Coordinates of C-alpha atoms in Angstrom, one line a residue:
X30 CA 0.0 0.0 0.0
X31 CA 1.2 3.4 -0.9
X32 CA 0.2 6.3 1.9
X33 CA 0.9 9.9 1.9
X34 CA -0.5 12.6 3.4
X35 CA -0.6 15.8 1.6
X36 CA -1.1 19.1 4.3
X37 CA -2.3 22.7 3.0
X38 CA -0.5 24.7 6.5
X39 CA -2.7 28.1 5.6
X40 CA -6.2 26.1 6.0
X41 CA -4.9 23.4 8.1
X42 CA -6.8 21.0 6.0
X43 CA -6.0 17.1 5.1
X44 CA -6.0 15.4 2.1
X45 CA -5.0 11.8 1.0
X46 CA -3.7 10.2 -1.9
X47 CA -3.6 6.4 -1.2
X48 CA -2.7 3.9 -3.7
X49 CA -2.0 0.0 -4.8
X50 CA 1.2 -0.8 -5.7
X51 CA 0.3 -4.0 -6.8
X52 CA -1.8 -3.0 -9.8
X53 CA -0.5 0.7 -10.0
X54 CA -4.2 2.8 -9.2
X55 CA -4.2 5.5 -6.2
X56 CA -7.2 7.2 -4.8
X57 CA -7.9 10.6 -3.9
X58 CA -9.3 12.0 -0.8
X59 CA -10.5 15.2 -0.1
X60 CA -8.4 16.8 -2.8
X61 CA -7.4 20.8 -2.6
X62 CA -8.1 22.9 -5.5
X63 CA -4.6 23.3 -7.0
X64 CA -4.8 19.5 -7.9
X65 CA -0.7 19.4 -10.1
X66 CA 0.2 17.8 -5.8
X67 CA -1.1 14.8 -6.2
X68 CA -0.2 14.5 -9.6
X69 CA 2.8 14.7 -9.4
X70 CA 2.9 12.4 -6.5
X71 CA 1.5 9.6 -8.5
X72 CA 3.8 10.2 -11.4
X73 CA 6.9 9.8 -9.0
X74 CA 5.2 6.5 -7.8
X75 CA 4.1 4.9 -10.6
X76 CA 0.7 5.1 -9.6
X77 CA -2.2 6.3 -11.7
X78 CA -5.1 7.9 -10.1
X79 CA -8.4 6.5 -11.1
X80 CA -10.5 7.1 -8.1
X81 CA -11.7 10.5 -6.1
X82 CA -13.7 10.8 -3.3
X83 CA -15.0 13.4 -0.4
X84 CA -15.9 12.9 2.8
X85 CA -18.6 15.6 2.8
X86 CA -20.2 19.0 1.2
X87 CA -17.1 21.0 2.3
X88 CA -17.5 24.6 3.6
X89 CA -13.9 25.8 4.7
X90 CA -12.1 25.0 1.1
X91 CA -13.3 24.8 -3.0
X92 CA -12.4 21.3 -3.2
X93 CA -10.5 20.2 -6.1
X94 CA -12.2 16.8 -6.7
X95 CA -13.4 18.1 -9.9
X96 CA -10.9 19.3 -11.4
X97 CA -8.6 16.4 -10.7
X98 CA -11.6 13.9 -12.4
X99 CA -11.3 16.7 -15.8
X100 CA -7.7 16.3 -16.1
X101 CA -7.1 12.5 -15.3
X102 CA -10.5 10.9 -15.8
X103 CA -10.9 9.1 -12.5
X104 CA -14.2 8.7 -11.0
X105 CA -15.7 10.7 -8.9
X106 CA -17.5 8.7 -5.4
X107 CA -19.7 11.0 -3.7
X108 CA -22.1 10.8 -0.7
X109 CA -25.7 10.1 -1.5
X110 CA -26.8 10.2 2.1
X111 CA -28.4 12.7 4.4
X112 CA -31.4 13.2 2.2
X113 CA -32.6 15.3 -0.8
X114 CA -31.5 18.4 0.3
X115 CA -28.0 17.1 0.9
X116 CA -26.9 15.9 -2.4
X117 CA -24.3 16.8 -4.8
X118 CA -25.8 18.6 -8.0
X119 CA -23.7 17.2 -10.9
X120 CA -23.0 13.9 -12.1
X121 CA -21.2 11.1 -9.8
X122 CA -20.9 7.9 -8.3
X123 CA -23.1 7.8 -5.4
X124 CA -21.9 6.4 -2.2
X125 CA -24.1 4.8 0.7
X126 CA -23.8 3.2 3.8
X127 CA -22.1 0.0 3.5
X128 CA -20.5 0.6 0.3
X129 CA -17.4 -0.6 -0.8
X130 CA -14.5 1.1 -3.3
X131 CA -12.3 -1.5 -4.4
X132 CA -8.6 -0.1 -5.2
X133 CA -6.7 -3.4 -6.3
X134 CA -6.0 -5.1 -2.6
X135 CA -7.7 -2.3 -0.8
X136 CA -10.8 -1.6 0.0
X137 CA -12.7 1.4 1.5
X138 CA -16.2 0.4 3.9
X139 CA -18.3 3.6 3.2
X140 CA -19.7 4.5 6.9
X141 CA -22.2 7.1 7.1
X142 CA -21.4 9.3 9.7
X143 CA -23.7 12.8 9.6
X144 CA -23.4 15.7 12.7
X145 CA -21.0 18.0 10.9
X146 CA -23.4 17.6 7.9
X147 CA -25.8 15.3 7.5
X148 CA -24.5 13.7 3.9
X149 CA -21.2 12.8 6.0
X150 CA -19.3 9.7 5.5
X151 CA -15.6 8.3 6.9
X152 CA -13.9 5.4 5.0
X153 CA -12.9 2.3 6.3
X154 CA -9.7 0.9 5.0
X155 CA -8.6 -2.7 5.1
X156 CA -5.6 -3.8 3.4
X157 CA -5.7 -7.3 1.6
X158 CA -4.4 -10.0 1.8
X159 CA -2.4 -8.7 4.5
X160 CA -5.1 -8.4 7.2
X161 CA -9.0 -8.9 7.1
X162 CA -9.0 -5.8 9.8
X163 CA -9.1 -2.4 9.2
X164 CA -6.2 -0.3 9.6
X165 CA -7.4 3.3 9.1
X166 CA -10.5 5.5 8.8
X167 CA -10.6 9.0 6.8
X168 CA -12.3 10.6 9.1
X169 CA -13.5 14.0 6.9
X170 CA -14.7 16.3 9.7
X171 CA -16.0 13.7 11.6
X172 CA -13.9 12.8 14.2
X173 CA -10.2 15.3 14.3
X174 CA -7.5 14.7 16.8
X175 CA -9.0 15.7 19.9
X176 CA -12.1 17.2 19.3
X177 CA -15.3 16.4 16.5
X178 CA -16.3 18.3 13.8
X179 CA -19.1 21.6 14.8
X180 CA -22.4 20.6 13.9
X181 CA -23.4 24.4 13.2
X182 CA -22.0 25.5 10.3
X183 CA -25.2 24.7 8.1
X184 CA -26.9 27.4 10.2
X185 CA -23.9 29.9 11.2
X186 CA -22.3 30.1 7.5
X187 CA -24.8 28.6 5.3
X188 CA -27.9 30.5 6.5
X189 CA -29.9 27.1 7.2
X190 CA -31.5 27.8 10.5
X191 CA -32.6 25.2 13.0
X192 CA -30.1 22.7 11.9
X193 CA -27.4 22.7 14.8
X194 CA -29.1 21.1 17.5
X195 CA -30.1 18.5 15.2
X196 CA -26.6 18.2 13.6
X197 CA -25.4 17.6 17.9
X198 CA -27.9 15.1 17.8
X199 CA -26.5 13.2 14.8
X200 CA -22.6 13.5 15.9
X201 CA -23.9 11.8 19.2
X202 CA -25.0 8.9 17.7
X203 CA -22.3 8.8 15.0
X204 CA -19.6 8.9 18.0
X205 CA -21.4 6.2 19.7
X206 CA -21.2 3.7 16.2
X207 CA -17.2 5.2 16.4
X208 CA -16.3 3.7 19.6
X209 CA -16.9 0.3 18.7
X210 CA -14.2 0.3 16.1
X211 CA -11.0 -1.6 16.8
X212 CA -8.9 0.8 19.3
X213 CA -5.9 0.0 16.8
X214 CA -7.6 1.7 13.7
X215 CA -5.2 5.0 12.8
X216 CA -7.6 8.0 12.8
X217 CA -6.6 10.4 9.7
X218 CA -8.5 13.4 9.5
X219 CA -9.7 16.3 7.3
X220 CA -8.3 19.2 9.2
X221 CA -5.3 19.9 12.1
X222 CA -5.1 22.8 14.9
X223 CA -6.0 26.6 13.3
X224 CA -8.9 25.3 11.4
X225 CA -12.7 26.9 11.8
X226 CA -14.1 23.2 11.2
X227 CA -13.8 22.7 15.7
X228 CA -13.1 24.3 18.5
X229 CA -10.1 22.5 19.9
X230 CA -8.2 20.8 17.1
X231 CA -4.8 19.0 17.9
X232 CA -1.5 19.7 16.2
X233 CA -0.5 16.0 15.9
X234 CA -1.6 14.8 12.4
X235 CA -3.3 11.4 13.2
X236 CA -4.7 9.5 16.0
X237 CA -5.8 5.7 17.2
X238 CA -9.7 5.1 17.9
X239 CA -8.1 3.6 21.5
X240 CA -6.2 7.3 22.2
X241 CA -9.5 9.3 21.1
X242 CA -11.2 7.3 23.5
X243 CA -8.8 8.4 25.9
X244 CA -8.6 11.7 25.4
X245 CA -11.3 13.3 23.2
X246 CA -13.3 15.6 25.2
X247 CA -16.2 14.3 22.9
X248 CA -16.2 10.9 23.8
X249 CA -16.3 11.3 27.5
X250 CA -19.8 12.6 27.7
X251 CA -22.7 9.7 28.2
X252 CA -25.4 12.2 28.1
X253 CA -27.0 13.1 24.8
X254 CA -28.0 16.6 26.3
X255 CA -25.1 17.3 27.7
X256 CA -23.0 16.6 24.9
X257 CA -25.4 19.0 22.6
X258 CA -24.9 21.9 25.2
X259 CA -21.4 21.6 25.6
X260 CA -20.1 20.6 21.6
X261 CA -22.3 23.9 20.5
X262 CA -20.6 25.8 23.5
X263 CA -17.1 28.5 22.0
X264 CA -17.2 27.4 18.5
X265 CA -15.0 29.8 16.6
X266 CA -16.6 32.8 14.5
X267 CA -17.1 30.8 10.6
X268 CA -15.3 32.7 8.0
X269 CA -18.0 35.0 5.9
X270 CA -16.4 32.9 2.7
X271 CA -17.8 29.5 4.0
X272 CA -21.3 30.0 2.1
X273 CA -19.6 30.4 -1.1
X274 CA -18.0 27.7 -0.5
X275 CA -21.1 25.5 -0.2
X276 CA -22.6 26.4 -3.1
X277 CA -19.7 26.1 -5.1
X278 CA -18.7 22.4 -3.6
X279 CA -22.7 21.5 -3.8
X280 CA -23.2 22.4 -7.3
X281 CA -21.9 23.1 -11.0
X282 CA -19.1 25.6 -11.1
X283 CA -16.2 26.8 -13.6
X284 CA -12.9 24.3 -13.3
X285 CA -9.5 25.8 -12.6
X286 CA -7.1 23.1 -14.2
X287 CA -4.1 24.9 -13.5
X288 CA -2.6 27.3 -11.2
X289 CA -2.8 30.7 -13.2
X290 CA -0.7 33.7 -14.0
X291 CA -1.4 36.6 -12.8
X292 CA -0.1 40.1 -15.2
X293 CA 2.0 42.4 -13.8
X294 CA 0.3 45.9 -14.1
X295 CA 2.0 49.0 -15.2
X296 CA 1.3 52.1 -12.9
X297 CA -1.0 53.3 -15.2
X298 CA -3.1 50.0 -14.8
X299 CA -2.9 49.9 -11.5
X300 CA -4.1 53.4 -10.9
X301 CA -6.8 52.5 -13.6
X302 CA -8.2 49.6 -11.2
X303 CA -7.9 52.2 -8.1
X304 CA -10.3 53.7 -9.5
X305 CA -12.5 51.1 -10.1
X306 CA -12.7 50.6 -6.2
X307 CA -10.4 47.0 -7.2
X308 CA -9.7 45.5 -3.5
X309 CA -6.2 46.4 -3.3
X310 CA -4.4 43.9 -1.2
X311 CA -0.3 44.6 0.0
X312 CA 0.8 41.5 1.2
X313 CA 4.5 43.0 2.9
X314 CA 4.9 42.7 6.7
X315 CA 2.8 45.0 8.9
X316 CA 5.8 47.0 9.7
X317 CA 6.4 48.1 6.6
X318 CA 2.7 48.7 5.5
X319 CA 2.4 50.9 8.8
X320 CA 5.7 53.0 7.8
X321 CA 4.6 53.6 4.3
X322 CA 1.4 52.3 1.7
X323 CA -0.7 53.3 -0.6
X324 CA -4.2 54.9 0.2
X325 CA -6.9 53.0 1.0
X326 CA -4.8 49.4 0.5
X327 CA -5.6 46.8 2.9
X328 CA -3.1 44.9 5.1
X329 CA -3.3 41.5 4.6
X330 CA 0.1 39.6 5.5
X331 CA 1.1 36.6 3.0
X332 CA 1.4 34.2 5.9
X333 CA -0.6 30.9 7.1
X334 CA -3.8 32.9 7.6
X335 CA -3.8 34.9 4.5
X336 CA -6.3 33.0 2.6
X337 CA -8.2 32.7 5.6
X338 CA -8.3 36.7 6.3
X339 CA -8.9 37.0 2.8
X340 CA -11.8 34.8 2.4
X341 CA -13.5 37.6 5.5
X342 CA -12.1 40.5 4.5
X343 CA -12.9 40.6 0.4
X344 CA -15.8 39.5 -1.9
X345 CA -16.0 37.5 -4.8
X346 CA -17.2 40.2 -7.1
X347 CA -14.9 42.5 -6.8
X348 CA -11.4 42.7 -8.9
X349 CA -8.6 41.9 -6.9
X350 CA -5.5 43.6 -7.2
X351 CA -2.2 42.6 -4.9
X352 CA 0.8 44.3 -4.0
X353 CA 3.4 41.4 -3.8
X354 CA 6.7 40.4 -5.3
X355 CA 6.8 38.6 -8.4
X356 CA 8.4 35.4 -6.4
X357 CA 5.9 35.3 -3.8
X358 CA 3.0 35.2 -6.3
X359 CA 2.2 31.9 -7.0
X360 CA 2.2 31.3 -3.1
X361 CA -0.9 33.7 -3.3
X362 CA -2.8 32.5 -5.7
X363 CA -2.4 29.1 -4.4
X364 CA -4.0 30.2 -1.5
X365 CA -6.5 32.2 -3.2
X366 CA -7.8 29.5 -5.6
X367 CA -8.3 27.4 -2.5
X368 CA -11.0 29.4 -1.4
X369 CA -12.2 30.1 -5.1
X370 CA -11.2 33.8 -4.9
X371 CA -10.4 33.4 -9.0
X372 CA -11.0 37.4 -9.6
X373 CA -7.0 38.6 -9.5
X374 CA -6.7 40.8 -12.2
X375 CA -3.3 41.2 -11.5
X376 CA 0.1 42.4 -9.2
X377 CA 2.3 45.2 -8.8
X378 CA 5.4 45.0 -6.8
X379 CA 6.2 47.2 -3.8
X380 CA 8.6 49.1 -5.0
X381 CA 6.4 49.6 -8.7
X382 CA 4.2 52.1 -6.6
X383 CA 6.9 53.5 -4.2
X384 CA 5.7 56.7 -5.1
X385 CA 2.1 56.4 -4.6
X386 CA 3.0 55.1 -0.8
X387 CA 2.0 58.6 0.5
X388 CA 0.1 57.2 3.8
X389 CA 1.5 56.0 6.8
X390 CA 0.0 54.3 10.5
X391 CA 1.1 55.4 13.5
X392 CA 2.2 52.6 15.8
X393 CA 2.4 52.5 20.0
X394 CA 3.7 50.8 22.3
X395 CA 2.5 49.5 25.4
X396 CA 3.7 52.6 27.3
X397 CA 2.6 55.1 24.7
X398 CA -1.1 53.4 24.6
X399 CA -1.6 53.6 28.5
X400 CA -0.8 57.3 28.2
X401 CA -3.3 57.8 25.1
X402 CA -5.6 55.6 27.1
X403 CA -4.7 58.3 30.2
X404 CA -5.2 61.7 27.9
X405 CA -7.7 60.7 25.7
X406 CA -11.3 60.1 27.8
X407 CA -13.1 59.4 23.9
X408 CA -10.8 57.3 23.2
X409 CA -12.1 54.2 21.0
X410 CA -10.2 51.3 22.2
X411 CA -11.4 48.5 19.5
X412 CA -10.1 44.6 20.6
X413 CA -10.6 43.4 17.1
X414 CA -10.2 39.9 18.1
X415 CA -13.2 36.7 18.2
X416 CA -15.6 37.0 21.2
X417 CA -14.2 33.9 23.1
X418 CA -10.5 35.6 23.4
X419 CA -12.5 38.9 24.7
X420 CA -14.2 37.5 26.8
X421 CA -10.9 35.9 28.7
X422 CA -9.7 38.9 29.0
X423 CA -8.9 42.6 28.0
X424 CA -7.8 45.6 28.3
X425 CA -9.8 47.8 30.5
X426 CA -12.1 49.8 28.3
X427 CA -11.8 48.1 25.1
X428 CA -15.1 48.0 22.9
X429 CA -15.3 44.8 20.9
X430 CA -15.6 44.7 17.4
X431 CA -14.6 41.2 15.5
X432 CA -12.3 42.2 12.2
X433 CA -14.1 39.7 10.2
X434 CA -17.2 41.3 10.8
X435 CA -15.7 45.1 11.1
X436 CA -17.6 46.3 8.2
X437 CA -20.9 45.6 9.3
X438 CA -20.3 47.3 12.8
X439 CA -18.8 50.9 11.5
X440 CA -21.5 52.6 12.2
X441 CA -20.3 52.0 16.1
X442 CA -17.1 53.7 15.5
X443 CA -17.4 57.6 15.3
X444 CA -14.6 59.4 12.9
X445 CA -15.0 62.1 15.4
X446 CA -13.5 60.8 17.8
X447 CA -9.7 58.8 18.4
X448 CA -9.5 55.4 17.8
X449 CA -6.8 52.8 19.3
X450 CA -6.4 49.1 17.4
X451 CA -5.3 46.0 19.1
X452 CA -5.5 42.4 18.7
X453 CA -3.6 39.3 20.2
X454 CA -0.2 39.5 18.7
X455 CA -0.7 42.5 15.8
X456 CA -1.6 40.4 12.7
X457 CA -5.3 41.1 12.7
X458 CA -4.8 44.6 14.1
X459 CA -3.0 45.1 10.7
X460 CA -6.0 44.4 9.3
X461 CA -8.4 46.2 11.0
X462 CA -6.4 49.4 11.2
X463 CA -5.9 49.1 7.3
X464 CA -9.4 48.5 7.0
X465 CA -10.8 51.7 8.5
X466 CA -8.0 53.9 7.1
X467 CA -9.4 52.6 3.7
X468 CA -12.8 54.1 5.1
X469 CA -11.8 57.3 5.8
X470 CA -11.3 56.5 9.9
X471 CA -7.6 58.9 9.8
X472 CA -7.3 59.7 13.9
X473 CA -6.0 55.9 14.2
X474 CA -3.0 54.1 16.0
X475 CA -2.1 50.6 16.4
X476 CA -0.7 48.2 19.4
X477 CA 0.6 45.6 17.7
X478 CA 2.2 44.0 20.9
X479 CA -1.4 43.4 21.7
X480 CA -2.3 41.0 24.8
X481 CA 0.6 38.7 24.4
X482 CA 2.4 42.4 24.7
X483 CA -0.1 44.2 27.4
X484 CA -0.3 40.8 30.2
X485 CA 3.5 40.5 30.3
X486 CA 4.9 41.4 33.9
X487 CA 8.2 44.0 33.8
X488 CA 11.1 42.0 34.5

């Protein structure tokens, strides 16, 4: 049997490309959108992939299982259960409880497994002749290392009200089918620690049925009620891009077979698009943006989280134009075409637009802030991080207001009045401090220690 892993760092999500040496085939699992990985992967191993499938309806990435299926002509097996309303809208092999996908000397036990959505399945994989047990389940967003997928998604990101509780309901009785598995089974997931999909993800990449039954939180509780309250208890804030991603993964869509090139814009063109209102995105560290950048750019660093900020911060309708070096582009539109954010019209490079860099944000220390926080009684303090880390603690005074959600809550900011950003550790107040100087909010400073910077103790 050939195993490998294939892990996407800026959404923490898991994919799987698993194969029979014996008669050369490979399966797919959960594939990413830029799709040339697992290609290549089966072209260094002599392995040809004829087989896709998904776990579920993903909401956190545009999954790439149709694109791979366009360029190598595998079939596509996709989850028939859950009901009508659950179903993949384009042509597939349908999958229900029970099933079986042959792949030479493996096969894959289809188990339906609904609570993060109610079409779920995880796939049971036995290895013959070697063993008549099974040695590992793909898990989707089922069961992760330490924690279960969130059952409200449906409702908080895709607008379906009513259907958390329910969804609870489901993962309760799915977990109970779980822990009768063979304790030895190797657990491989859909998603590691940073992703939306749960609340308390672990870092390690895989797990035993026997160690998730020691040590998932989710698996201690015996009471159905109980289990309900406290799974739907903290859950992270769901991205705004997570609808989109929905529909797109639900129904038909345009294919992206290759990673594309972006143009490099003359000044000319890239003061053309400023005045289309493009969303002008400077990827350089938030340092630099703060000494210098153009007008009404937005912040948003080209780190793990960048698709992930993007995928809050912009739309889909929009043209998207980013500030970025010419080597760091591909990296971006990677990360971009994972969330289907196709719409790049193009790049300029920093120092292209040196001269249009007339705006600046002033940055404070923690010393400076508690004097501003001292002199100014209208200060606006804005903690600009999710409601769970406010709630732990901040600084006295602070009004919350959530970046991802920033620009439906301006109207509680006054321009009047002086305005102090923070956040954690100075990555989101980057982009929240961009964001309302693109809006005309000038009487602005930033803290980008943040808490990590405000709780430590003087030495």
């Amino acid at each position: 049997m050939f195993f490998q892993q294939v892990y996407d760092k800026s959404l923490a999500q898991a994919s799987y490309i698993v194969g029979c040496q014996v008669n050369g085939e490979a399966i797919v699992i959960d594939a990413k959108r830029d799709v040339d990985t697992y290609v290549e992967i089966a072209k260094q191993n002599n392995l040809q992939i004829t087989k896709l499938v998904e776990t579920h309806i993903h909401a956190d990435f545009l999954s790439g299982t149709r694109e791979l299926a366009a360029i190598t002509g595998a079939t596509m097996y996709l989850s028939d259960e859950g009901g009508a309303d659950w179903q993949y809208q384009f042509p597939h092999h349908g999958l229900k409880h029970g099933d079986i996908i042959t792949l030479g000397n493996l096969t894959f036990e289809i188990l339906h497994t609904p609570g993060h959505t109610p079409e779920s399945i995880s796939l049971l994989l036995t290895d013959h002749p070697a063993t008549d047990h099974p040695v590992m389940i793909f898990t989707g967003d089922f069961v992760f290392v330490g924690d279960v997928g969130r059952p409200d998604l449906l409702e908080v990101a895709a607008g379906i009200a009513g259907t958390k509780e329910w969804g609870a309901a489901q993962m309760y009785a799915s977990l109970q089918r779980f822990v009768n598995l063979p304790d030895f089974v190797q657990v491989w997931p859909g998603h590691g620690a940073g992703s939306s999909c749960g609340k308390a993800l672990g870092a390690v990449p895989n797990s035993t049925v026997g160690y998730e039954k020691l040590r998932n939180w989710a698996l201690e509780e015996s009471n159905e009620g109980d289990f309900v309250k406290k799974l739907l208890e903290g859950q992270p804030a769901a991205p705004t891009y997570f609808k989109e991603m929905k529909m797109r993964n639900k129904g038909e869509r345009p294919l992206l077979l290759e990673v594309p090139a972006i143009p490099k814009l003359s000044l000319e063109e890239f003061e053309m698009y400023q005045k289309q209102d493009a969303q002008i995105v400077d990827v350089r560290n938030k340092l630099e943006f703060a000494a210098a950048h153009v007008p009404k750019t937005w912040n948003i660093q080209l780190n793990n989280s960048f698709a992930t900020w993007c995928g809050w911060m912009l739309n889909y309708e929009q043209p998207i134009v980013l500030i970025i070096t010419e080597e760091q582009s591909e990296d971006a539109l990677r990360k971009l075409m994972r969330i289907g954010m196709d719409h790049v019209v193009g790049f300029v490079e920093p120092s292209d637009v040196a001269s249009l860099a007339t705006a600046n944000t002033e940055v404070v220390d923690k010393a400076q802030l508690k004097q501003l926080i001292a002199a100014e009684p209208n200060l606006q303090l804005l903690d600009v991080r999710n409601a769970d880390e406010y709630k732990k603690g901040h600084i006295d005074g602070a009004q919350h207001v959530f970046v991802g959600t920033m620009a439906k809550q301006l109207i509680q900011i006054s321009k009047e009045q002086p305005i102090a950003v923070y956040c954690q550790s100075g990555d989101r107040a980057a982009i929240a401090s961009s964001f309302l100087h693109a809006k005309g909010f000038t009487n602005l400073k930033v803290y980008f220690g943040g808490m990590n910077d405000w709780t430590k103790t003087a030495e």
